[in-house]
Amino acid sequence: GSSGWKMRSFITTPIFYVNAAPHIGHLYTAVLSDAAHRWNCLLGRDSECVFSTGTDEHGIKVQQAANDKGCTPMELCDNISYKFRNLFDNGNINYTHFIRTTSPEHVSLVRRIWTRLYDKRWIYKGTYKGWYSISDETFLSEKQITDGSNPGTKVSMETGHKVEWSSEENYMFKLSAFQDDLLNWLNSSPYPIYPEIYRQQVLQWLSNEPLNDLSISRPTSRLQWGVSVPG
């Protein structure tokens, strides 16, 4: 049944990476989000406002940072996540949810969503080939890379990080099947992206380039510190 509760406001920061301690830039992001959240509360929406923040605790960089510090990934995550939460509490950040991606609740939810998408055949196993940035933990297209300063090297145009050609068997999400749905959503009123200039940028990108399916897993030979694939 329905309780009649409706969420009128959802504010979120990024979930911050735990490969290093928080700095003033993290607090600045949280303060801006907190101001937007408090404004909605002042409008009389206290019970209908969600303000989420937290820490992203999986990935190769966390695994490497723990190795460098001589501790386990979980010990590193506990230590750095506590520092983030302590910083926000001391800064009087009025979050309603502090998310940790290593928490049992989050891991369980990820697995439920994965299973649901897999059962609907939106997830499949395939071979992914492309340019991979270890620092950015992502695959990049040809349009997203350029020649590096050293002969024969390639780097990300956005971050400048080195990329290497990689081919591996991963699970893929059928993002290509949602191109028309995304375009319809972006053109629906009220518009979901604001200011308008950014909505137009996304529309132009989606209209001119076909979406590729998305690699959503990493082989355990390269990454051990992550949520395991169900099954």
Tab-separated table of C-alpha atoms in Angstrom, residues 8 38-49:
chain	number	residue	atom	x	y	z
A	8	ARG	CA	9.798	16.647	-3.110
A	38	ARG	CA	18.139	23.607	4.080
A	39	TRP	CA	16.375	25.939	1.640
A	40	ASN	CA	13.936	23.174	0.733
A	41	CYS	CA	13.382	22.465	4.422
A	42	LEU	CA	12.600	26.131	5.036
A	43	LEU	CA	9.899	25.867	2.383
A	44	GLY	CA	8.100	23.434	4.676
A	45	ARG	CA	9.248	20.196	3.081
A	46	ASP	CA	11.207	18.820	6.043
A	47	SER	CA	9.717	15.313	5.923
A	48	GLU	CA	9.965	15.212	2.125
A	49	CYS	CA	13.625	16.160	1.680
